[in-house]
XYZ file of C-alpha atoms in Angstrom:
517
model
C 58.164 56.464 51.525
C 61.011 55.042 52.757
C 60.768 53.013 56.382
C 64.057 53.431 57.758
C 64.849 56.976 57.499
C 68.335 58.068 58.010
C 69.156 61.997 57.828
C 72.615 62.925 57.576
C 73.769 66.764 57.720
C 77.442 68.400 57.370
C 78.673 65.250 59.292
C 79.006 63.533 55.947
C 82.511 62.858 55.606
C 84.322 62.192 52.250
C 84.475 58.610 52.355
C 80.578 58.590 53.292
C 79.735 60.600 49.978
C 82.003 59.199 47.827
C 80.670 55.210 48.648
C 76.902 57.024 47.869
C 77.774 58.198 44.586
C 79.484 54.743 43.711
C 76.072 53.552 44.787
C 74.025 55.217 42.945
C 76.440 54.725 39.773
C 76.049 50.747 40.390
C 72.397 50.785 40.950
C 71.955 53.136 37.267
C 70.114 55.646 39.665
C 70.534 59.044 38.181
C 69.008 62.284 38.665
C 69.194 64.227 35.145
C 66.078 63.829 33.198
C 66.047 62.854 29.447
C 66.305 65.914 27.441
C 62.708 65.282 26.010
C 60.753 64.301 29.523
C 62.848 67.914 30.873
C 61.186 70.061 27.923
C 57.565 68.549 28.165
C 58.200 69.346 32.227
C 58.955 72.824 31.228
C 55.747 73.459 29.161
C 53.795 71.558 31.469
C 54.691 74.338 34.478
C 53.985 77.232 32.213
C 51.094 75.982 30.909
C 49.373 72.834 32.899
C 45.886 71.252 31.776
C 43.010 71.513 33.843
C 41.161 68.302 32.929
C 37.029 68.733 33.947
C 37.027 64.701 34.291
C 35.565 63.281 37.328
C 35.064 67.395 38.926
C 31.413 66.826 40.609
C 31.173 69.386 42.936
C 32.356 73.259 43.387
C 32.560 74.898 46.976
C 30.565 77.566 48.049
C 33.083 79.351 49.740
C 31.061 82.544 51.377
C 31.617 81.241 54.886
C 35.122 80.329 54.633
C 37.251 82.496 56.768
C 40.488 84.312 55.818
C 43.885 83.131 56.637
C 45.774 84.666 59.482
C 49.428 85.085 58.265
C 50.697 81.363 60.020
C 48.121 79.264 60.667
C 44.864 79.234 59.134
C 41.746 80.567 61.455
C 38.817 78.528 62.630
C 36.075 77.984 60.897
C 32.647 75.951 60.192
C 32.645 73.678 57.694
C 30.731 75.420 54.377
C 28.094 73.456 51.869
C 29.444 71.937 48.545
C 26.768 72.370 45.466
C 27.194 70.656 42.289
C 28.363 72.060 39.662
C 30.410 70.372 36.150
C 33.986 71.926 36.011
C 36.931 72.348 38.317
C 36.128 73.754 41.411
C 37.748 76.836 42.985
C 38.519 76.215 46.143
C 41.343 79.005 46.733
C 39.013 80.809 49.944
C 39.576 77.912 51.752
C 42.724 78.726 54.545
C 44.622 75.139 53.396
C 48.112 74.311 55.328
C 50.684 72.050 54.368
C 53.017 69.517 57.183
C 56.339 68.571 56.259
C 59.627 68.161 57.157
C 61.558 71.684 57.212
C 63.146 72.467 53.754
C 60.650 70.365 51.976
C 59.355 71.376 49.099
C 57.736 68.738 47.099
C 54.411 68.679 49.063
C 51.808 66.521 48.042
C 48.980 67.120 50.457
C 47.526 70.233 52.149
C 44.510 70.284 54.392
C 42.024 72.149 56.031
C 40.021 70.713 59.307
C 37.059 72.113 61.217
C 33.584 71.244 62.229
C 30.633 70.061 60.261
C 27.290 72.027 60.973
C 25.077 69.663 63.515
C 28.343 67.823 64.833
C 31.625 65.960 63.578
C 34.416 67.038 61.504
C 35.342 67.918 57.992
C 38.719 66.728 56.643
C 39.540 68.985 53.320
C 42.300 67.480 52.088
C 43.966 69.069 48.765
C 46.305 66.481 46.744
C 48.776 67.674 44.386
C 46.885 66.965 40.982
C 49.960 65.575 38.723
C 47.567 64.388 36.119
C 47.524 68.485 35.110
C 50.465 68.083 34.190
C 51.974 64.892 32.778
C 50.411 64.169 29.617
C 49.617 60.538 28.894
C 51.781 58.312 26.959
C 54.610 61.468 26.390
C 58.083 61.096 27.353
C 57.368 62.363 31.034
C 55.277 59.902 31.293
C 57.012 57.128 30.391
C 60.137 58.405 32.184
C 57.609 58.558 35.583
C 56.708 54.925 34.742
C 60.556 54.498 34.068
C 61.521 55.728 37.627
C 57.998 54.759 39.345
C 59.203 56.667 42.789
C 61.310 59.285 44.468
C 64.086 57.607 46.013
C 66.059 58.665 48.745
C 69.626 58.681 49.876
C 71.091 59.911 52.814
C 72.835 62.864 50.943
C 69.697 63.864 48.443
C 66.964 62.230 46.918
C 66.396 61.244 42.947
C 62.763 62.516 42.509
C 60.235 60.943 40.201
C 59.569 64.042 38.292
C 61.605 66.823 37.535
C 62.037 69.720 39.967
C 60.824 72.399 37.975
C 57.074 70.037 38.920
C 57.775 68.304 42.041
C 59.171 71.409 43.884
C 57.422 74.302 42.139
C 54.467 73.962 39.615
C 52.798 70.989 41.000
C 53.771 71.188 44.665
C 51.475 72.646 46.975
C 53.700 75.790 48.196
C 52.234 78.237 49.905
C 50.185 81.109 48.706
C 50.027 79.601 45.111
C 47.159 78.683 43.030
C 47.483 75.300 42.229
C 45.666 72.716 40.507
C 44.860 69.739 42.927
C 42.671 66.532 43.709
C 40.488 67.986 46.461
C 39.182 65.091 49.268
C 36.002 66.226 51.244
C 36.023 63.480 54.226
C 33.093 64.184 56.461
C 33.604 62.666 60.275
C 30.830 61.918 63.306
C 31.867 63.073 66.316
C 34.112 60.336 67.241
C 36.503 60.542 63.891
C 34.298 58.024 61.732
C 34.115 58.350 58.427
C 30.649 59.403 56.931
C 30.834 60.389 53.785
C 33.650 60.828 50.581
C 33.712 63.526 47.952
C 36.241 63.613 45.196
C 36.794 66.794 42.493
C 39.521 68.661 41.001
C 39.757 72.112 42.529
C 42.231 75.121 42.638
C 43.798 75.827 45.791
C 45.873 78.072 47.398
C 47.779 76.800 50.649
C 47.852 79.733 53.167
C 50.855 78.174 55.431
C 54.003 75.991 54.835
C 54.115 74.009 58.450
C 56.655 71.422 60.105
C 56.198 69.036 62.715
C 58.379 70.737 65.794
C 56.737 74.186 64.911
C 52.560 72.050 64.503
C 53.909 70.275 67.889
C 55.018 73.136 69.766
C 52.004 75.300 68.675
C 49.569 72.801 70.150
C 51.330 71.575 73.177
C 51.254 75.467 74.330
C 47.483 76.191 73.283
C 48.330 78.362 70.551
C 47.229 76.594 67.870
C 43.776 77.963 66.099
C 40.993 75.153 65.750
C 41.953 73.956 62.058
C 45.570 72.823 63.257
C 44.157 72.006 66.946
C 41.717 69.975 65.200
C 44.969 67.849 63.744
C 45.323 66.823 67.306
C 41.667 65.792 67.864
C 40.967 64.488 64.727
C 44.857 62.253 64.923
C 43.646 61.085 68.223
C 40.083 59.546 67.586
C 41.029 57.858 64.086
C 43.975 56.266 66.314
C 41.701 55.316 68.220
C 39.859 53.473 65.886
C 42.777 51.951 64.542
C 43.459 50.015 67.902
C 40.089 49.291 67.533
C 39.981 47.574 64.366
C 43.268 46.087 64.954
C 45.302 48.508 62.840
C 49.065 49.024 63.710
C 50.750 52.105 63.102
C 54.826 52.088 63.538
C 56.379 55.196 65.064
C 59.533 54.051 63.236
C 62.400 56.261 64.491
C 64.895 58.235 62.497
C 68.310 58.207 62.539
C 70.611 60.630 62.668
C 74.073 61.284 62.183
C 75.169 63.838 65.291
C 78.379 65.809 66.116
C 79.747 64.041 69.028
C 82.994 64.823 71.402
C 84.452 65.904 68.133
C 83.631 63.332 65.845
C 80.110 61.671 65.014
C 78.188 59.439 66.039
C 74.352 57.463 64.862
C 71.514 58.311 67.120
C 68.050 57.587 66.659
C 65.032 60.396 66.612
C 61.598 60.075 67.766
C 59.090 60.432 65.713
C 56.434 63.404 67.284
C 52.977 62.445 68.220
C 51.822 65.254 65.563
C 53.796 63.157 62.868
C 51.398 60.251 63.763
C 47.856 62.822 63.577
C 49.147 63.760 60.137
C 50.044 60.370 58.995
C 46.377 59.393 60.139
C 44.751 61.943 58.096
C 46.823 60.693 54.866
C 45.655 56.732 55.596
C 42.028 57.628 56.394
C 42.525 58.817 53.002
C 43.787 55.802 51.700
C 40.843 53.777 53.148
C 38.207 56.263 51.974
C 39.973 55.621 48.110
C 39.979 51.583 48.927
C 36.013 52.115 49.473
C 35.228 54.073 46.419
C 36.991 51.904 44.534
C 35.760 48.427 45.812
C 32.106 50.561 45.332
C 32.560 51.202 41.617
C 34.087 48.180 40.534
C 37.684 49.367 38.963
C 40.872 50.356 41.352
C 44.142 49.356 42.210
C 44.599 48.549 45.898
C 47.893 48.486 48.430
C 47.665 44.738 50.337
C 49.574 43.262 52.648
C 49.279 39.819 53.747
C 48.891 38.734 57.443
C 52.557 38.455 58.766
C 53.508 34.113 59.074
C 53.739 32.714 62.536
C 57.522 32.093 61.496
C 57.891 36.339 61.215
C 56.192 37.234 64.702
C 58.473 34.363 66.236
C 61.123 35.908 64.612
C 60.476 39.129 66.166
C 59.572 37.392 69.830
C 63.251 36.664 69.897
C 64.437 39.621 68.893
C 62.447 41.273 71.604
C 63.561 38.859 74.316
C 67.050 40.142 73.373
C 65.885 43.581 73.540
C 64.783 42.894 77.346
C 61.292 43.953 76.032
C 58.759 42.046 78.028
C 56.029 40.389 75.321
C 53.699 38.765 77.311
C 52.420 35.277 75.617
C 49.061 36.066 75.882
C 49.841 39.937 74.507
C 49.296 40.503 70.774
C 51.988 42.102 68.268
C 49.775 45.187 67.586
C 48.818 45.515 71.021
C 52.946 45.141 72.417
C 53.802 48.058 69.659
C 51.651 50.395 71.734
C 53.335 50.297 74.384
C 56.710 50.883 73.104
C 58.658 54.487 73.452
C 60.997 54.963 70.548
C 62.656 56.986 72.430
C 64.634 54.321 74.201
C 67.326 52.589 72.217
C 66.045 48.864 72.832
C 62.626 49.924 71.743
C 63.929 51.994 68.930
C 65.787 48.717 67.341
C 63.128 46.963 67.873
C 60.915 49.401 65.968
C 63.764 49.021 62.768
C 63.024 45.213 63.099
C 59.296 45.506 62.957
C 59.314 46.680 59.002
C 60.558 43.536 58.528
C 56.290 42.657 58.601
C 55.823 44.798 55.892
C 57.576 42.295 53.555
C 54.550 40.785 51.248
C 53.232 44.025 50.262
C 52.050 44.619 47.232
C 49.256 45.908 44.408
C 45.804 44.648 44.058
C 44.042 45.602 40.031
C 40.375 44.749 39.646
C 38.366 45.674 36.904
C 34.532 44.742 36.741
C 34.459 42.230 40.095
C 36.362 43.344 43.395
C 38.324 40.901 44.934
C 37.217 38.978 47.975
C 37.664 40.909 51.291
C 40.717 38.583 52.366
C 42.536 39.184 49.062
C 41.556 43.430 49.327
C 43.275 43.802 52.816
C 46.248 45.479 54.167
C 47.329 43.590 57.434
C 48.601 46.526 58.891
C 45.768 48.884 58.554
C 43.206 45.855 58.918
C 41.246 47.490 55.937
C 41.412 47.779 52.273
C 43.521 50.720 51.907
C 45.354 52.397 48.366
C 48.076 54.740 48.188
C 46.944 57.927 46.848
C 48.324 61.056 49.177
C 51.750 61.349 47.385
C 51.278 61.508 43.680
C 54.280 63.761 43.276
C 57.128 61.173 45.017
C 54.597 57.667 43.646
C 53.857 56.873 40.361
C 50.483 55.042 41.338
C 48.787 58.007 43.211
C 48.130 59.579 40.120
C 46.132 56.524 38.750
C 44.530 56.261 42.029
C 43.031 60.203 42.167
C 41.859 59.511 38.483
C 39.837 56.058 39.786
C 38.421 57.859 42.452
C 37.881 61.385 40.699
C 35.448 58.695 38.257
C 33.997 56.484 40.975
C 32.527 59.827 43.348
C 31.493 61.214 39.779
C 29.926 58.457 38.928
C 31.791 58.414 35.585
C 34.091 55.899 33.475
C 37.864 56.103 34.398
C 39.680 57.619 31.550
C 40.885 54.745 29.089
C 44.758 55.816 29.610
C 43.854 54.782 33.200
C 42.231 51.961 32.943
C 45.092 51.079 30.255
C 47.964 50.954 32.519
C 46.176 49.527 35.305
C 47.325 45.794 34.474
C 51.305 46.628 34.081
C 51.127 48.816 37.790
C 51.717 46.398 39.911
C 54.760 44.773 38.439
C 55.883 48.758 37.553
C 55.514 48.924 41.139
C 56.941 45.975 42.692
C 60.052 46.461 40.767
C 60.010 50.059 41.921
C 59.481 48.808 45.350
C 62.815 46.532 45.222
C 65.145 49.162 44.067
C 63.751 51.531 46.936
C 64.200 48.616 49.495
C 67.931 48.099 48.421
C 68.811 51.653 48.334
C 67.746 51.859 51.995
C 69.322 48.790 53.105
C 72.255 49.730 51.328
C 72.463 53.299 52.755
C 72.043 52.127 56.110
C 75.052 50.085 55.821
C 76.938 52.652 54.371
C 76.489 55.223 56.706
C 77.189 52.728 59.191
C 80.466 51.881 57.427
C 81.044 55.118 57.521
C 80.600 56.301 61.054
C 82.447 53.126 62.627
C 85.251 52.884 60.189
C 88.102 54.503 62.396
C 86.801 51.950 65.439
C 87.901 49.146 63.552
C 89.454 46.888 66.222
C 87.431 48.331 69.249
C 84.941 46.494 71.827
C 81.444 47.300 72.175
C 78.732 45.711 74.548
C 76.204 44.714 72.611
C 72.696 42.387 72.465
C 72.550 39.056 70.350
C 68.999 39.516 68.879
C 68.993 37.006 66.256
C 71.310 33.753 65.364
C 70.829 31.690 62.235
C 69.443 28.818 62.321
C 71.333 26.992 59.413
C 74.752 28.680 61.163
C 74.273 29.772 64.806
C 77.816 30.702 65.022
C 75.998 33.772 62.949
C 73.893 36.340 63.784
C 72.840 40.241 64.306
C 73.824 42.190 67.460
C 72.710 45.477 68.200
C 74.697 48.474 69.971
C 73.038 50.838 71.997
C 76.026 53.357 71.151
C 76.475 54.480 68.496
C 72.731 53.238 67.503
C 74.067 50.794 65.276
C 73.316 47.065 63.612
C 75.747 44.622 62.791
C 76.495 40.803 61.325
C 78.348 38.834 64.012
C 80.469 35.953 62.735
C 82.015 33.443 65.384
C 83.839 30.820 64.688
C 81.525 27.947 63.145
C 83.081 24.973 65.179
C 82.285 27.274 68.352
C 79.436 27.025 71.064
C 76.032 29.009 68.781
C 76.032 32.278 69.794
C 73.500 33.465 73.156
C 70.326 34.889 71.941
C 69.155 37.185 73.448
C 72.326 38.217 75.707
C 74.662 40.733 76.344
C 78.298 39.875 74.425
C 81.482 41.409 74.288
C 82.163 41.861 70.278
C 84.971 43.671 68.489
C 84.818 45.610 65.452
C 86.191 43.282 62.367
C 85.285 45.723 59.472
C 83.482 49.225 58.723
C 85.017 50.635 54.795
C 81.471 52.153 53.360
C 81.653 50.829 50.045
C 83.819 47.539 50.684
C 82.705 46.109 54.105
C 79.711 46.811 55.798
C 79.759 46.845 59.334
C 80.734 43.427 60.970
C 81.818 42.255 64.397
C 83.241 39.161 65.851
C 82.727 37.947 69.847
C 85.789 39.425 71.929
């Protein structure tokens, strides 16, 4: 999913939405599905397949406990037999966490104790593979598109709607087909043990973060969604341990302000970071089945070059953030509040890190442990939470589905597996320049009438090929710029406050650009 989210609402001016559509026209991004991919999406909801592949266990559901009418009620975790076909698993009390308004929702989950001690994550994954058929025109228009992509104004989904916001998403009080996760936890949030089968479900609650943060901040909250909190807590816990580095990336928004608008940033909640450790503990446990059985398709990501981090030490010395010598990167990022506009930018300017990412394919020998990790979770790790918005999560769910069966991946799997990364990668780029793009368009956009104006603003990086060139940051509006002084001039003062005027802002023509006052 994007890393630098922007959310825009009715302060979207015309010049704003026209510069997005010329965007999206330049980039060959378009919504409207081929006429054949559309029809096969059609059946597909009416009549999805229910593939018995990989399904190698069925809950006993006697002890699960009904639903109250928000949030599901507490409950002890019950015993999974064997059995050969998909599971039903629609007793369970499962409850979705999104953004309000969302309605392609990939995961949905159900927490509470294990008998003896420890936890039980159930965690129900929107089972695309029920519903794309292999090598059909769907399919290769998924493989076409690879992601969702997102603009400030609306998002071009991988699949069409009538899947990815009805059929296959995991809306409440719907039987739906899914990939259904059975994490089992010891009492301090370890991981135990991993079950994978296909399973019905039925998700008992549609949830968003204020409403999950709210509801456990006053006590309210029964044990499954209390259990977010507790569970969210020891695995990030672990992650310091391990050396793991989680960014609380703020948002920004566009906000009505003295009667025009202005570009804020948002916190992130801490019940946005519980959830998002639930989804990568499920990432890890899919890196470890796979590694196990020999065949997968992992998400790596290099250790960061000393060149980066120094990068980033002068961007924070501009910032006035204290970094320490002897204090490392992961350890300096917990102790940041994106809350405060320094910290925020500085937040934007970590994801430069995540640069070097990319897709691992093994078949029959695992790579070495150096070559399977992802720097930032310090453990193998593999996307496979958001099938419905990523093309490789629905590979991923099959691998796994096979490797905690015990069972050969299905060949249109193990098929594609060699073209994914480069289907990825490619996907990857055009998802990196949308958001870049966006960011300085909605920039553009909100500073275009300030042409000509003086800001204060923080010099927290200067070329070193041209140090009469650099970025600058303003605290207000929350915005990032290119300064350009003139080259025969002194280099410009890292990491000090400057006077700068406003050169250009035109979304579409002239990003955002300042010159020293």
């Amino acid at each position: 999913m994007p890393r630098r989210h922007i959310h825009v609402t009715d302060a979207a001016e015309a010049p704003l939405s026209a510069a997005l559509r010329r965007l999206r026209m330049r980039l060959d991004v378009h919504g409207e599905f081929p006429a054949t991919a559309r029809a096969e999406a059609e059946s597909a909801a009416h009549h999805p397949r229910l593939p018995t592949a990989g399904a190698a266990h069925a809950p006993d559901t006697t002890h699960a406990p009904a639903a109250t009418p928000h949030i599901p009620a507490a409950s002890r975790a019950p015993e999974i037999p064997h059995a050969a076909e998909t599971a039903d698993a629609t007793d369970l009390p499962f409850f979705t966490i999104d953004p309000p308004g969302s309605m392609d929702l990939d995961q949905a989950m159900f927490l509470c104790r294990r008998p003896g001690g420890g936890f039980r994550v159930h965690y129900a994954i929107a089972d695309v593979a029920a519903f794309v058929t292999p090598g059909g025109a769907l399919d290769a228009e998924a493989h076409h598109r690879v992601r969702t992509l997102y603009f400030p104004d609306e998002r071009v989904p991988l699949h069409p709607q009538v899947l990815s916001e009805d059929a296959a998403s995991l809306l409440p009080d719907q039987d739906r087909p899914a990939v259904l996760w059975q994490l089992d936890l010891d009492a301090y949030g370890a991981l135990q043990a991993t079950s994978v089968r296909r399973a019905l479900v039925r998700s008992r609650a549609r949830l968003d973060y204020a409403g999950v943060q709210r509801a456990l901040d006053s006590g309210r909250a029964e044990e499954p969604l209390a259990l977010l909190r507790t569970i969210g807590l020891f695995r990030e816990e672990l992650e310091v341990a391990r050396g793991g580095i989680s960014l609380n990336v703020p948002e920004q928004e566009i906000i009505e302000h003295n009667g025009g608008y202005t570009l804020e940033y948002r916190a992130p909640l801490p019940a946005e970071g519980w959830n998002a450790q639930i989804s990568l503990l499920t990432g890890m446990a899919a890196a470890e089945l796979m590694l196990a059985s020999g065949t997968g398709i992992l998400r790596t990501l290099p250790t960061a070059p000393d060149g980066a981090v120094a990068r980033l030490r002068r961007t924070a010395h501009a910032l006035g953030i204290d970094w320490p010598p002897h204090t490392s990167y992961a350890a300096l990022i917990r102790t940041l509040n994106p809350r405060g506009a320094a910290h925020a930018a500085f937040l934007q300017e970590c994801t430069t890190l995540l640069r070097g990412a990319g897709y691992t394919v093994f078949d029959g020998t695992p790579p070495a442990p150096a070559d399977a990790l992802h720097a930032a979770v310090a453990a193998p790790y593999a996307h496979t939470t958001a099938p419905l918005r990523r093309l490789v999560d629905r590979y991923t769910g099959e691998l796994c589905l096979a490797a905690s069966a015990g069972t050969e991946p299905p060949q249109w799997v193990r098929g594609a597996l060699p073209g994914l990364p480069a289907e990825m990668a490619a996907g990857d780029r055009l998802a990196g320049q949308v958001e870049r793009e966006c960011v300085d368009l909605v920039e553009a956009a909100l500073m275009r009438d300030r042409v000509g104006e003086l800001f204060d603003a923080y010099v927290i990086d200067v070329q070193e090929k041209n140090p009469g060139h650099g970025t600058v940051h303003i605290d207000n509006p929350a915005v990032v710029g290119r300064l350009e002084a003139d080259p025969a001039g002194p280099p410009l003062p890292l990491g000090h406050r400057l006077r700068v005027r406003l050169a250009a802002a035109d979304p579409g023509y002239a990003p955002v650009r300042f010159i020293p006052a």
